[in-house]
Amino acid sequence: MSPTVVILACLGFFLDHRVRAHVGGQDKPFCSAWPSPVVPQGGHVTLWCHYHPGFNIFTLYKEDGVPVPELYKRIFWNSFLISPVTAAHAGTYRCRVFHPHSPTEWSAPSNPLVIMVTGVHRKPSLLALPGPLVKSGETVILQCSSDIVFGHFFLHSEVTFEEPLHLVAELHGRGSQVNYSINSTTSDLEETFRCYGSLTHSPYVFSAPSDPLNIVITGLYEKPSLSAQPGPTVQAGENLTLSCSSQTSFDMYHLSREGEARELSLSAVPSVNGTFQANFPLGPATHGGTYRCFGSFRTAPYKWSDPSDPLPVSVTGNPSRSWPSPTEPSSKTSNSRHLHVLIGTSVVMILFTIFFFLLHRGCSNKKNAAVMDQEPAGDRTVNREDPDEQDPQEVTYAQLNHCVLTQGKITRPSQRPKTRPTDTSVYTELPNAEPRSKVVFYP
Ligand SMILES: *[C@@H]1O[C@H](CO)[C@@H](O)[C@H](O)[C@H]1NC(C)=O
Ligand SMILES: *[C@@H]1O[C@H](CO)[C@@H](O)[C@H](O)[C@H]1NC(C)=O
Ligand SMILES: *[C@@H]1O[C@H](CO)[C@@H](O)[C@H](O)[C@H]1NC(C)=O
Ligand SMILES: *[C@@H]1O[C@H](CO)[C@@H](O)[C@H](O)[C@H]1NC(C)=O
């Protein structure tokens, strides 16, 4: 007997009584890892060997994978901290506690404890087929794939599986893949999944985790209703708001657009008529789509109602044909359009100058005074703010059967887009007309 074993034997005599008192017939220790047996490379994990209440003396050994010399012929007290964790630490561990009454002086081996080290290979991708919104009672396929030829995939979730679920990878193209189907009736699915891949010869040396995949179960409550403001048909650039509402006191609403992976979520607000509503401001409309909304409660964020009836939204008017807004740089086509407008305007202005000159000569004997309008912008006959009248080629004509003409300049308010072809307008004032009218050329 070595001195260590003699000391342990004395200690064991005392412990043995406690074992009999507290654990009864249990003769196998329990091995566990804290905080988790799934450890990132470079992180830390503490291995515990539980047998008696209080402290325990134990040995640890690794059954597979790379041998860990720091465990060899060592005795641990209560727990063993591994830090930093490397790929070599991945594998199956068991412990034995000191047990002086057994023939070998050690207890039977504990349960196997698998330590999985993550982040060693590139992450795989995880998909839900046909999609992450699963109707209650239907089956969903979780598909994990990688361009690395993995021998194993492990599916992990916080709730559904206590430890990562081992799946045998299949060759797929030049990489590997696995399909795992889950019936939403028989499993609690509404939660976050990740998958890992590992090579055939080192199953517990994992890749980095896939991006998280949230599975949502739908069809658990009555459908809400969805409406559009100002309506299901909007002009391009007009602000679009979708409202989801229900008599059910949902806490959240989720708006999905056909063909888009992500939903928008908003808190529901009670309104005066007893409904619960959320307004999704979608901003200026650019292209149409089919929308649906769902309701859910705060206590179960991944359990949703039936979808609302689909709402098709269409956008009329081609944004590229409308006048570019000040924030939008003008496109190539509208630049050439500006050039045409500019040339056209100049020709019209020259023709009118000649016309006015001839008219003025014909009327030179009359004694009417020319009047300069001090505030020409004040009563213009063309409303520049009306978007319907923004066609640059539009010209307002007045009949020129009077001989008094005034030429002047209108300086436009500064908020006008700088892309206007010209800031100069020619107008004529016709003082005898009722009401007073002007000819205004807006190029
Ligand atoms: C998984 O399922 C998809 C769709 O059903 C199929 O295309 C793919 O080949 C399957 N992969 C494997 C490895 O079975
Ligand atoms: C899912 O499980 C339920 C209950 O076991 C069963 O009735 C249903 O047919 C299953 N669905 C599918 C698609 O297998
Ligand atoms: C659209 O909404 C934004 C933000 O509320 C507002 O600033 C903008 O003026 C609106 N545009 C139109 C065309 O109503
Ligand atoms: C309830 O009020 C909201 C606005 O507060 C309105 O949008 C909705 O249409 C109303 N619903 C019913 C059923 O009257």
Short mmCIF file of C-alpha atoms and ligand atoms in Angstrom, two decimals:
data_model
loop_
_atom_site.label_atom_id
_atom_site.label_comp_id
_atom_site.label_asym_id
_atom_site.label_seq_id
_atom_site.Cartn_x
_atom_site.Cartn_y
_atom_site.Cartn_z
CA MET A 1 0.00 0.00 0.00
CA SER A 2 1.29 3.41 -0.97
CA PRO A 3 1.18 6.21 1.64
CA THR A 4 -1.57 8.00 -0.31
CA VAL A 5 -3.78 4.94 -0.20
CA VAL A 6 -3.17 4.56 3.54
CA ILE A 7 -4.33 8.14 4.14
CA LEU A 8 -7.27 7.60 1.87
CA ALA A 9 -8.11 4.36 3.65
CA CYS A 10 -8.38 6.22 6.99
CA LEU A 11 -10.46 8.92 5.38
CA GLY A 12 -12.51 6.28 3.64
CA PHE A 13 -13.41 4.60 6.90
CA PHE A 14 -15.06 7.81 8.01
CA LEU A 15 -16.63 8.39 4.56
CA ASP A 16 -17.88 4.87 4.35
CA HIS A 17 -20.22 5.43 7.27
CA ARG A 18 -21.61 8.53 5.63
CA VAL A 19 -22.10 6.62 2.39
CA ARG A 20 -24.11 3.97 4.15
CA ALA A 21 -26.06 6.58 6.01
CA HIS A 22 -26.90 8.82 3.05
CA VAL A 23 -26.68 6.90 -0.19
CA GLY A 24 -27.80 3.47 0.88
CA GLY A 25 -27.28 0.86 -1.79
CA GLN A 26 -26.05 3.30 -4.46
CA ASP A 27 -22.58 2.18 -5.51
CA LYS A 28 -21.92 4.28 -8.61
CA PRO A 29 -20.86 7.91 -8.59
CA PHE A 30 -22.42 10.47 -10.93
CA CYS A 31 -20.20 12.50 -13.22
CA SER A 32 -21.34 15.90 -14.52
CA ALA A 33 -19.98 19.03 -16.18
CA TRP A 34 -20.55 22.64 -15.28
CA PRO A 35 -21.66 24.98 -16.82
CA SER A 36 -22.20 22.66 -19.79
CA PRO A 37 -20.63 19.59 -21.42
CA VAL A 38 -20.66 21.54 -24.71
CA VAL A 39 -17.63 23.83 -24.35
CA PRO A 40 -16.14 26.32 -26.79
CA GLN A 41 -12.46 25.82 -27.56
CA GLY A 42 -10.49 28.11 -25.22
CA GLY A 43 -13.29 28.13 -22.64
CA HIS A 44 -13.49 26.24 -19.36
CA VAL A 45 -15.47 23.43 -17.81
CA THR A 46 -15.54 21.89 -14.34
CA LEU A 47 -16.02 18.13 -13.98
CA TRP A 48 -17.75 16.92 -10.81
CA CYS A 49 -17.91 13.45 -9.37
CA HIS A 50 -20.89 13.14 -7.02
CA TYR A 51 -21.21 10.30 -4.62
CA HIS A 52 -21.51 11.42 -1.01
CA PRO A 53 -22.89 14.67 0.16
CA GLY A 54 -19.88 16.80 1.06
CA PHE A 55 -16.50 16.20 -0.52
CA ASN A 56 -15.29 13.23 -2.51
CA ILE A 57 -11.96 11.88 -3.56
CA PHE A 58 -11.99 10.59 -7.07
CA THR A 59 -10.04 9.60 -10.12
CA LEU A 60 -10.95 10.50 -13.68
CA TYR A 61 -10.21 8.68 -16.86
CA LYS A 62 -10.95 9.26 -20.50
CA GLU A 63 -12.28 6.38 -22.56
CA ASP A 64 -11.76 7.62 -26.09
CA GLY A 65 -10.15 10.27 -28.23
CA VAL A 66 -6.79 11.82 -27.45
CA PRO A 67 -5.34 10.81 -24.01
CA VAL A 68 -5.14 13.65 -21.47
CA PRO A 69 -1.87 13.25 -19.49
CA GLU A 70 -2.99 15.65 -16.74
CA LEU A 71 -5.54 13.00 -15.59
CA TYR A 72 -3.11 10.11 -15.41
CA LYS A 73 -2.62 8.64 -11.88
CA ARG A 74 -4.08 11.74 -10.23
CA ILE A 75 -6.51 12.08 -7.37
CA PHE A 76 -9.00 14.93 -7.33
CA TRP A 77 -10.98 16.44 -4.52
CA ASN A 78 -14.61 17.11 -5.45
CA SER A 79 -14.06 18.71 -8.82
CA PHE A 80 -11.60 19.22 -11.63
CA LEU A 81 -11.36 22.43 -13.68
CA ILE A 82 -10.23 22.20 -17.31
CA SER A 83 -9.11 25.59 -18.58
CA PRO A 84 -8.43 26.44 -21.33
CA VAL A 85 -10.28 23.66 -23.12
CA THR A 86 -8.62 22.33 -26.28
CA ALA A 87 -9.80 19.90 -28.97
CA ALA A 88 -7.80 17.19 -27.14
CA HIS A 89 -10.20 17.43 -24.16
CA ALA A 90 -13.18 16.27 -26.26
CA GLY A 91 -14.29 12.73 -25.42
CA THR A 92 -15.98 10.46 -22.90
CA TYR A 93 -15.01 10.65 -19.21
CA ARG A 94 -15.88 8.49 -16.22
CA CYS A 95 -14.93 8.85 -12.58
CA ARG A 96 -14.54 6.51 -9.59
CA VAL A 97 -14.64 7.60 -5.97
CA PHE A 98 -12.43 6.22 -3.26
CA HIS A 99 -14.27 3.31 -1.68
CA PRO A 100 -12.20 1.42 0.97
CA HIS A 101 -14.66 -1.44 1.35
CA SER A 102 -14.56 -2.49 -2.26
CA PRO A 103 -11.87 -5.03 -3.24
CA THR A 104 -10.14 -2.45 -5.49
CA GLU A 105 -10.63 0.42 -2.97
CA TRP A 106 -12.49 2.36 -5.66
CA SER A 107 -16.15 2.47 -6.54
CA ALA A 108 -17.63 1.20 -9.80
CA PRO A 109 -17.18 3.62 -12.73
CA SER A 110 -19.64 6.48 -13.03
CA ASN A 111 -21.95 7.19 -15.92
CA PRO A 112 -20.12 8.28 -19.08
CA LEU A 113 -19.79 12.06 -19.43
CA VAL A 114 -19.21 13.34 -22.97
CA ILE A 115 -17.32 16.62 -23.28
CA MET A 116 -17.89 18.25 -26.67
CA VAL A 117 -15.51 20.97 -27.78
CA THR A 118 -16.98 23.45 -30.28
CA GLY A 119 -15.49 25.93 -32.71
CA VAL A 120 -12.84 23.66 -34.22
CA HIS A 121 -14.33 23.44 -37.77
CA ARG A 122 -16.26 25.91 -39.94
CA LYS A 123 -19.96 26.27 -39.04
CA PRO A 124 -22.59 24.30 -41.01
CA SER A 125 -25.92 25.80 -42.10
CA LEU A 126 -29.29 24.90 -40.58
CA LEU A 127 -32.59 25.23 -42.45
CA ALA A 128 -36.21 24.37 -41.73
CA LEU A 129 -38.15 22.79 -44.61
CA PRO A 130 -40.55 23.93 -45.94
CA GLY A 131 -40.00 26.91 -43.58
CA PRO A 132 -39.56 27.95 -39.95
CA LEU A 133 -43.31 28.65 -39.50
CA VAL A 134 -44.81 25.25 -38.80
CA LYS A 135 -48.55 24.73 -38.63
CA SER A 136 -49.55 22.91 -35.47
CA GLY A 137 -49.77 19.16 -36.24
CA GLU A 138 -47.52 19.32 -39.26
CA THR A 139 -44.03 17.94 -39.62
CA VAL A 140 -40.93 20.04 -40.19
CA ILE A 141 -37.57 18.87 -41.53
CA LEU A 142 -34.48 20.35 -39.92
CA GLN A 143 -31.70 20.18 -42.49
CA CYS A 144 -28.08 20.64 -41.48
CA SER A 145 -25.52 20.86 -44.29
CA SER A 146 -21.89 21.70 -44.84
CA ASP A 147 -19.33 21.77 -47.63
CA ILE A 148 -17.03 19.83 -45.27
CA VAL A 149 -17.48 16.04 -45.38
CA PHE A 150 -18.61 15.56 -41.78
CA GLY A 151 -19.28 12.07 -40.42
CA HIS A 152 -21.68 13.31 -37.74
CA PHE A 153 -24.09 16.13 -37.14
CA PHE A 154 -25.42 17.12 -33.74
CA LEU A 155 -28.67 18.99 -33.33
CA HIS A 156 -28.87 21.10 -30.22
CA SER A 157 -31.63 23.06 -28.53
CA GLU A 158 -32.07 24.34 -25.04
CA VAL A 159 -35.34 22.50 -24.37
CA THR A 160 -36.16 19.67 -26.77
CA PHE A 161 -32.96 17.69 -26.28
CA GLU A 162 -31.09 17.51 -23.00
CA GLU A 163 -27.87 16.89 -24.88
CA PRO A 164 -27.00 17.34 -28.56
CA LEU A 165 -28.83 14.78 -30.69
CA HIS A 166 -26.45 12.62 -32.69
CA LEU A 167 -27.29 12.18 -36.40
CA VAL A 168 -25.25 10.28 -38.97
CA ALA A 169 -24.21 12.60 -41.80
CA GLU A 170 -24.76 11.63 -45.43
CA LEU A 171 -22.62 12.59 -48.39
CA HIS A 172 -24.29 15.40 -50.31
CA GLY A 173 -22.60 16.85 -53.35
CA ARG A 174 -19.03 17.52 -52.24
CA GLY A 175 -20.06 18.04 -48.65
CA SER A 176 -22.43 16.45 -46.16
CA GLN A 177 -26.03 16.82 -45.04
CA VAL A 178 -28.64 15.34 -42.75
CA ASN A 179 -32.43 15.66 -42.58
CA TYR A 180 -34.22 15.26 -39.28
CA SER A 181 -37.98 15.46 -39.25
CA ILE A 182 -39.98 16.42 -36.18
CA ASN A 183 -43.73 16.10 -35.75
CA SER A 184 -44.92 19.27 -34.05
CA THR A 185 -47.75 17.37 -32.31
CA THR A 186 -45.44 15.05 -30.45
CA SER A 187 -42.54 17.42 -29.69
CA ASP A 188 -42.23 20.84 -28.17
CA LEU A 189 -40.70 22.61 -31.10
CA GLU A 190 -41.14 26.29 -30.54
CA GLU A 191 -37.60 27.25 -29.69
CA THR A 192 -34.09 27.85 -30.99
CA PHE A 193 -32.04 25.13 -32.69
CA ARG A 194 -28.39 24.97 -33.71
CA CYS A 195 -26.40 22.23 -35.36
CA TYR A 196 -22.74 21.19 -35.29
CA GLY A 197 -20.70 18.93 -37.54
CA SER A 198 -17.78 16.67 -36.62
CA LEU A 199 -15.38 14.38 -38.47
CA THR A 200 -15.81 10.59 -38.44
CA HIS A 201 -12.72 9.81 -36.36
CA SER A 202 -13.24 12.57 -33.73
CA PRO A 203 -17.00 12.78 -33.19
CA TYR A 204 -16.86 15.17 -30.19
CA VAL A 205 -14.59 17.76 -31.79
CA PHE A 206 -17.30 20.02 -33.14
CA SER A 207 -17.57 22.75 -35.70
CA ALA A 208 -18.69 26.20 -34.66
CA PRO A 209 -22.48 26.25 -34.14
CA SER A 210 -24.72 27.02 -37.12
CA ASP A 211 -26.63 30.27 -37.01
CA PRO A 212 -29.60 29.86 -34.65
CA LEU A 213 -32.88 28.71 -36.20
CA ASN A 214 -36.15 29.66 -34.54
CA ILE A 215 -39.08 27.36 -35.13
CA VAL A 216 -42.50 28.94 -34.67
CA ILE A 217 -45.69 26.90 -34.31
CA THR A 218 -48.68 28.61 -35.89
CA GLY A 219 -52.41 27.93 -35.81
CA LEU A 220 -52.76 27.91 -32.03
CA TYR A 221 -55.20 30.85 -31.75
CA GLU A 222 -57.83 32.50 -33.93
CA LYS A 223 -56.57 34.56 -36.87
CA PRO A 224 -56.29 38.37 -36.63
CA SER A 225 -57.34 40.68 -39.47
CA LEU A 226 -55.00 42.71 -41.66
CA SER A 227 -55.75 45.98 -43.47
CA ALA A 228 -53.73 48.55 -45.41
CA GLN A 229 -53.70 52.37 -45.17
CA PRO A 230 -54.36 54.28 -47.39
CA GLY A 231 -55.54 51.08 -49.14
CA PRO A 232 -54.33 47.87 -50.78
CA THR A 233 -53.42 49.84 -53.92
CA VAL A 234 -50.95 52.67 -53.40
CA GLN A 235 -49.01 55.07 -55.59
CA ALA A 236 -45.29 54.44 -55.79
CA GLY A 237 -43.62 56.53 -53.08
CA GLU A 238 -46.78 56.87 -51.02
CA ASN A 239 -46.41 55.88 -47.36
CA LEU A 240 -47.88 52.44 -46.66
CA THR A 241 -49.05 51.29 -43.22
CA LEU A 242 -50.40 47.81 -42.47
CA SER A 243 -52.61 47.31 -39.42
CA CYS A 244 -53.10 43.97 -37.73
CA SER A 245 -55.92 43.74 -35.19
CA SER A 246 -57.98 41.24 -33.25
CA GLN A 247 -60.54 40.94 -30.46
CA THR A 248 -58.07 38.56 -28.77
CA SER A 249 -55.76 40.34 -26.34
CA PHE A 250 -52.53 39.46 -28.16
CA ASP A 251 -49.34 41.06 -26.82
CA MET A 252 -47.44 40.94 -30.11
CA TYR A 253 -48.18 40.97 -33.81
CA HIS A 254 -45.91 39.59 -36.53
CA LEU A 255 -46.09 40.69 -40.15
CA SER A 256 -44.78 38.35 -42.84
CA ARG A 257 -44.32 39.04 -46.52
CA GLU A 258 -44.50 36.15 -48.97
CA GLY A 259 -41.02 35.18 -50.15
CA GLU A 260 -39.25 36.96 -47.31
CA ALA A 261 -37.55 35.04 -44.52
CA ARG A 262 -37.93 37.51 -41.68
CA GLU A 263 -41.06 38.81 -40.02
CA LEU A 264 -41.56 42.24 -38.49
CA SER A 265 -42.82 42.19 -34.90
CA LEU A 266 -44.56 44.92 -32.94
CA SER A 267 -46.30 45.18 -29.57
CA ALA A 268 -50.08 45.27 -29.70
CA VAL A 269 -51.89 48.34 -28.35
CA PRO A 270 -55.46 48.18 -27.04
CA SER A 271 -57.76 50.58 -28.91
CA VAL A 272 -60.98 52.26 -27.73
CA ASN A 273 -63.31 49.82 -29.49
CA GLY A 274 -61.89 46.86 -27.54
CA THR A 275 -59.59 45.50 -30.24
CA PHE A 276 -55.84 44.97 -29.94
CA GLN A 277 -53.93 46.48 -32.79
CA ALA A 278 -50.45 47.14 -34.18
CA ASN A 279 -49.64 49.48 -37.05
CA PHE A 280 -46.63 48.56 -39.16
CA PRO A 281 -45.28 51.68 -40.93
CA LEU A 282 -43.65 50.36 -44.09
CA GLY A 283 -42.55 53.75 -45.45
CA PRO A 284 -42.74 54.79 -49.11
CA ALA A 285 -44.16 51.96 -51.23
CA THR A 286 -41.77 50.63 -53.87
CA HIS A 287 -43.08 47.23 -54.89
CA GLY A 288 -46.13 45.17 -54.02
CA GLY A 289 -46.40 41.86 -52.22
CA THR A 290 -48.70 39.55 -50.30
CA TYR A 291 -48.78 40.08 -46.55
CA ARG A 292 -50.11 38.06 -43.61
CA CYS A 293 -50.04 38.74 -39.90
CA PHE A 294 -50.07 36.60 -36.76
CA GLY A 295 -50.73 37.29 -33.06
CA SER A 296 -48.89 35.88 -30.05
CA PHE A 297 -48.64 36.23 -26.29
CA ARG A 298 -45.62 37.42 -24.31
CA THR A 299 -45.42 34.18 -22.31
CA ALA A 300 -44.98 32.04 -25.47
CA PRO A 301 -43.18 34.11 -28.10
CA TYR A 302 -42.86 31.18 -30.56
CA LYS A 303 -46.51 30.12 -30.43
CA TRP A 304 -48.52 32.10 -32.97
CA SER A 305 -52.12 32.36 -34.12
CA ASP A 306 -53.46 31.24 -37.47
CA PRO A 307 -52.35 33.61 -40.23
CA SER A 308 -54.70 36.45 -41.19
CA ASP A 309 -56.29 36.24 -44.63
CA PRO A 310 -53.59 37.11 -47.20
CA LEU A 311 -53.56 40.79 -48.17
CA PRO A 312 -52.18 41.55 -51.64
CA VAL A 313 -50.73 45.07 -51.86
CA SER A 314 -50.09 46.55 -55.30
CA VAL A 315 -48.11 49.65 -56.16
CA THR A 316 -49.16 51.71 -59.16
CA GLY A 317 -47.03 54.11 -61.15
CA ASN A 318 -43.48 53.51 -62.21
CA PRO A 319 -41.23 55.44 -59.79
CA SER A 320 -38.68 56.10 -62.57
CA ARG A 321 -41.26 58.03 -64.62
CA SER A 322 -42.20 60.43 -61.86
CA TRP A 323 -40.25 63.57 -61.14
CA PRO A 324 -37.21 62.68 -59.05
CA SER A 325 -37.46 63.86 -55.49
CA PRO A 326 -34.78 66.23 -54.13
CA THR A 327 -33.16 63.37 -52.22
CA GLU A 328 -32.99 61.10 -55.25
CA PRO A 329 -30.19 61.70 -57.69
CA SER A 330 -31.68 61.98 -61.18
CA SER A 331 -31.14 59.04 -63.43
CA LYS A 332 -29.52 59.05 -66.83
CA THR A 333 -32.86 58.95 -68.63
CA SER A 334 -34.29 61.89 -66.70
CA ASN A 335 -31.12 63.89 -67.46
CA SER A 336 -31.62 63.49 -71.19
CA ARG A 337 -35.26 64.32 -70.64
CA HIS A 338 -34.20 67.54 -68.90
CA LEU A 339 -32.08 68.42 -71.89
CA HIS A 340 -35.03 68.01 -74.26
CA VAL A 341 -37.21 70.14 -72.02
CA LEU A 342 -34.50 72.81 -71.85
CA ILE A 343 -34.11 72.99 -75.63
CA GLY A 344 -37.90 73.06 -76.12
CA THR A 345 -38.28 75.85 -73.59
CA SER A 346 -35.58 77.97 -75.16
CA VAL A 347 -37.20 77.69 -78.61
CA VAL A 348 -40.61 78.66 -77.20
CA MET A 349 -39.06 81.61 -75.33
CA ILE A 350 -37.32 82.94 -78.47
CA LEU A 351 -40.51 82.62 -80.54
CA PHE A 352 -42.52 84.46 -77.89
CA THR A 353 -39.91 87.24 -77.60
CA ILE A 354 -40.19 87.82 -81.35
CA PHE A 355 -43.98 87.64 -81.10
CA PHE A 356 -44.05 90.15 -78.20
CA PHE A 357 -41.73 92.47 -80.11
CA LEU A 358 -44.02 92.45 -83.15
CA LEU A 359 -47.13 92.86 -80.98
CA HIS A 360 -45.56 95.77 -79.07
CA ARG A 361 -44.72 97.55 -82.33
CA GLY A 362 -48.34 97.11 -83.50
CA CYS A 363 -49.70 98.64 -80.29
CA SER A 364 -47.16 101.45 -79.88
CA ASN A 365 -49.75 104.21 -80.32
CA LYS A 366 -51.83 103.12 -77.36
CA LYS A 367 -51.06 104.80 -74.02
CA ASN A 368 -51.34 101.91 -71.59
CA ALA A 369 -48.76 101.68 -68.90
CA ALA A 370 -46.81 98.58 -68.27
CA VAL A 371 -47.09 97.31 -64.79
CA MET A 372 -44.43 95.43 -62.97
CA ASP A 373 -45.87 92.87 -60.65
CA GLN A 374 -43.99 93.13 -57.36
CA GLU A 375 -45.05 89.75 -56.07
CA PRO A 376 -45.39 87.55 -59.05
CA ALA A 377 -45.26 84.35 -57.04
CA GLY A 378 -48.30 85.40 -55.01
CA ASP A 379 -51.01 84.70 -57.53
CA ARG A 380 -49.61 82.40 -60.05
CA THR A 381 -52.12 80.51 -62.10
CA VAL A 382 -50.14 77.32 -62.02
CA ASN A 383 -49.94 75.58 -58.72
CA ARG A 384 -46.40 74.33 -58.55
CA GLU A 385 -46.96 72.28 -55.44
CA ASP A 386 -49.46 69.96 -57.06
CA PRO A 387 -47.57 66.84 -58.07
CA ASP A 388 -50.10 66.16 -60.85
CA GLU A 389 -49.06 69.33 -62.58
CA GLN A 390 -45.37 68.71 -62.37
CA ASP A 391 -45.08 67.67 -65.98
CA PRO A 392 -42.30 69.96 -67.10
CA GLN A 393 -43.65 70.30 -70.62
CA GLU A 394 -46.97 71.72 -69.50
CA VAL A 395 -47.58 75.31 -70.59
CA THR A 396 -50.54 77.44 -69.58
CA TYR A 397 -51.81 79.70 -72.31
CA ALA A 398 -53.93 82.80 -72.06
CA GLN A 399 -55.40 84.53 -75.05
CA LEU A 400 -53.23 87.49 -75.99
CA ASN A 401 -55.80 90.00 -77.28
CA HIS A 402 -54.45 92.90 -75.21
CA CYS A 403 -51.59 95.10 -76.19
CA VAL A 404 -50.01 95.66 -72.76
CA LEU A 405 -47.36 93.20 -71.91
CA THR A 406 -44.99 92.93 -69.04
CA GLN A 407 -41.97 90.79 -68.91
CA GLY A 408 -40.52 89.78 -65.61
CA LYS A 409 -38.75 87.13 -63.67
CA ILE A 410 -40.11 84.84 -61.07
CA THR A 411 -37.67 83.67 -58.52
CA ARG A 412 -38.93 80.39 -57.24
CA PRO A 413 -38.99 79.48 -53.58
CA SER A 414 -35.78 77.81 -52.53
CA GLN A 415 -37.28 74.41 -51.72
CA ARG A 416 -37.71 73.65 -55.40
CA PRO A 417 -35.49 70.88 -56.63
CA LYS A 418 -32.27 72.14 -58.14
CA THR A 419 -32.74 69.70 -60.97
CA ARG A 420 -35.40 71.92 -62.54
CA PRO A 421 -34.23 72.83 -66.02
CA THR A 422 -34.31 76.58 -65.41
CA ASP A 423 -35.13 79.03 -62.68
CA THR A 424 -36.39 81.66 -65.07
CA SER A 425 -39.98 82.05 -66.14
CA VAL A 426 -41.49 84.51 -68.56
CA TYR A 427 -44.93 85.81 -67.77
CA THR A 428 -47.19 88.41 -69.27
CA GLU A 429 -49.58 90.44 -67.24
CA LEU A 430 -52.96 91.30 -68.73
CA PRO A 431 -54.37 94.10 -66.52
CA ASN A 432 -57.74 94.45 -68.26
CA ALA A 433 -58.66 90.83 -68.10
CA GLU A 434 -61.13 89.60 -65.49
CA PRO A 435 -59.85 88.04 -63.40
CA ARG A 436 -56.31 89.23 -63.78
CA SER A 437 -54.44 86.48 -65.50
CA LYS A 438 -50.92 85.79 -66.45
CA VAL A 439 -49.23 83.60 -68.92
CA VAL A 440 -46.65 81.68 -67.00
CA PHE A 441 -44.15 79.47 -68.63
CA TYR A 442 -42.80 76.80 -66.45
CA PRO A 443 -40.30 74.94 -68.42
C1 LIG B 1 -33.12 16.17 -47.40
O1 LIG B 1 -34.41 16.55 -47.88
C2 LIG B 1 -34.36 17.33 -49.04
C3 LIG B 1 -35.78 17.74 -49.37
O2 LIG B 1 -36.70 16.74 -49.09
C4 LIG B 1 -33.71 16.54 -50.17
O3 LIG B 1 -33.62 17.34 -51.33
C5 LIG B 1 -32.30 16.14 -49.73
O4 LIG B 1 -31.71 15.33 -50.72
C6 LIG B 1 -32.37 15.37 -48.43
N1 LIG B 1 -31.02 15.13 -47.99
C7 LIG B 1 -30.62 13.95 -47.50
C8 LIG B 1 -29.20 13.87 -47.08
O5 LIG B 1 -31.38 13.02 -47.39
C1 LIG B 2 -47.95 13.75 -35.91
O1 LIG B 2 -48.30 13.08 -34.73
C2 LIG B 2 -49.71 12.96 -34.53
C3 LIG B 2 -49.96 12.33 -33.17
O2 LIG B 2 -49.08 11.27 -32.95
C4 LIG B 2 -50.30 12.12 -35.68
O3 LIG B 2 -51.71 12.04 -35.52
C5 LIG B 2 -49.98 12.81 -37.01
O4 LIG B 2 -50.44 12.01 -38.09
C6 LIG B 2 -48.48 13.02 -37.14
N1 LIG B 2 -48.23 13.79 -38.35
C7 LIG B 2 -47.39 13.41 -39.30
C8 LIG B 2 -47.29 14.31 -40.49
O5 LIG B 2 -46.72 12.40 -39.20
C1 LIG B 3 -43.85 59.31 -45.02
O1 LIG B 3 -43.61 59.16 -43.63
C2 LIG B 3 -42.44 59.84 -43.20
C3 LIG B 3 -42.21 59.50 -41.76
O2 LIG B 3 -43.38 59.52 -41.01
C4 LIG B 3 -42.63 61.34 -43.44
O3 LIG B 3 -41.47 62.03 -43.01
C5 LIG B 3 -42.87 61.59 -44.92
O4 LIG B 3 -43.14 62.96 -45.13
C6 LIG B 3 -44.05 60.76 -45.40
N1 LIG B 3 -44.16 60.88 -46.86
C7 LIG B 3 -45.32 61.06 -47.51
C8 LIG B 3 -45.24 61.13 -49.01
O5 LIG B 3 -46.38 61.20 -46.91
C1 LIG B 4 -61.14 49.73 -33.98
O1 LIG B 4 -60.42 50.94 -33.96
C2 LIG B 4 -59.31 50.99 -34.79
C3 LIG B 4 -58.64 52.34 -34.63
O2 LIG B 4 -58.59 52.73 -33.30
C4 LIG B 4 -59.75 50.75 -36.24
O3 LIG B 4 -58.62 50.76 -37.09
C5 LIG B 4 -60.48 49.43 -36.35
O4 LIG B 4 -60.96 49.24 -37.67
C6 LIG B 4 -61.61 49.36 -35.38
N1 LIG B 4 -62.20 48.04 -35.41
C7 LIG B 4 -63.51 47.80 -35.36
C8 LIG B 4 -63.93 46.39 -35.40
O5 LIG B 4 -64.33 48.71 -35.29
#
